[in-house]
XYZ file of C-alpha atoms in Angstrom:
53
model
C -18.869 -27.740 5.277
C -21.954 -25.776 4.919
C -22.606 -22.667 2.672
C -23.033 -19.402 4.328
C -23.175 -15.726 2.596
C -20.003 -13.942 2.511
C -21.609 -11.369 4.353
C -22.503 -14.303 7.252
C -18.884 -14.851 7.273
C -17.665 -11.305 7.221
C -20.564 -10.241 9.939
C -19.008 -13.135 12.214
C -14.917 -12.297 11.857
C -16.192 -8.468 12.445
C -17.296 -9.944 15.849
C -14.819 -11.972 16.598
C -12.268 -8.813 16.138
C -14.339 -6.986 18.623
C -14.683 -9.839 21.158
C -10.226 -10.017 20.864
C -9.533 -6.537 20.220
C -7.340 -5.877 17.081
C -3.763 -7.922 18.390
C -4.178 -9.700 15.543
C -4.626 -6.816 12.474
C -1.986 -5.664 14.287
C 0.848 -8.160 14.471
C -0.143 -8.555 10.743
C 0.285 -5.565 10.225
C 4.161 -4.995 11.768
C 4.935 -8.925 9.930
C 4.558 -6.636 6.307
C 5.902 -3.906 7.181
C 9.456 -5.948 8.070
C 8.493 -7.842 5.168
C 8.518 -4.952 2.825
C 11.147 -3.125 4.610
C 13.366 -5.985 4.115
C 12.311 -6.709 0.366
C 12.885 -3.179 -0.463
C 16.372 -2.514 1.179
C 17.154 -5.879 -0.952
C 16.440 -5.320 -4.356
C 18.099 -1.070 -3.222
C 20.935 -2.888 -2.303
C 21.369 -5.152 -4.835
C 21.955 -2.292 -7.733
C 24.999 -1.275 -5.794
C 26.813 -5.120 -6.141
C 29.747 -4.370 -7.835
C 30.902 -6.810 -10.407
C 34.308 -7.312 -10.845
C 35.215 -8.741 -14.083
């Protein structure tokens, strides 16, 4: 593996973003929004367990 600048590396996936359009960012995107969305209504929901002892 060689060594390349960050800025190399960032320079080329800037490209590569442009040459496939932004599907990707996007779908990346929607995956953390359910993510959160689902992480959130879990720990909301979770204060409302009633404990029956």
């Amino acid at each position: 593996m060689e060594h390349r600048p960050a800025a190399a590396r960032l320079t080329e996936a800037a490209a590569a973003v442009q040459q496939h359009g932004s599907g990707n960012l996007l779908r990346i995107v929607i995956v953390v929004m359910i993510l959160g969305c689902v992480l959130t209504a879990w720990f909301l929901l979770r204060g409302y367990k009633q404990k029956d002892d």
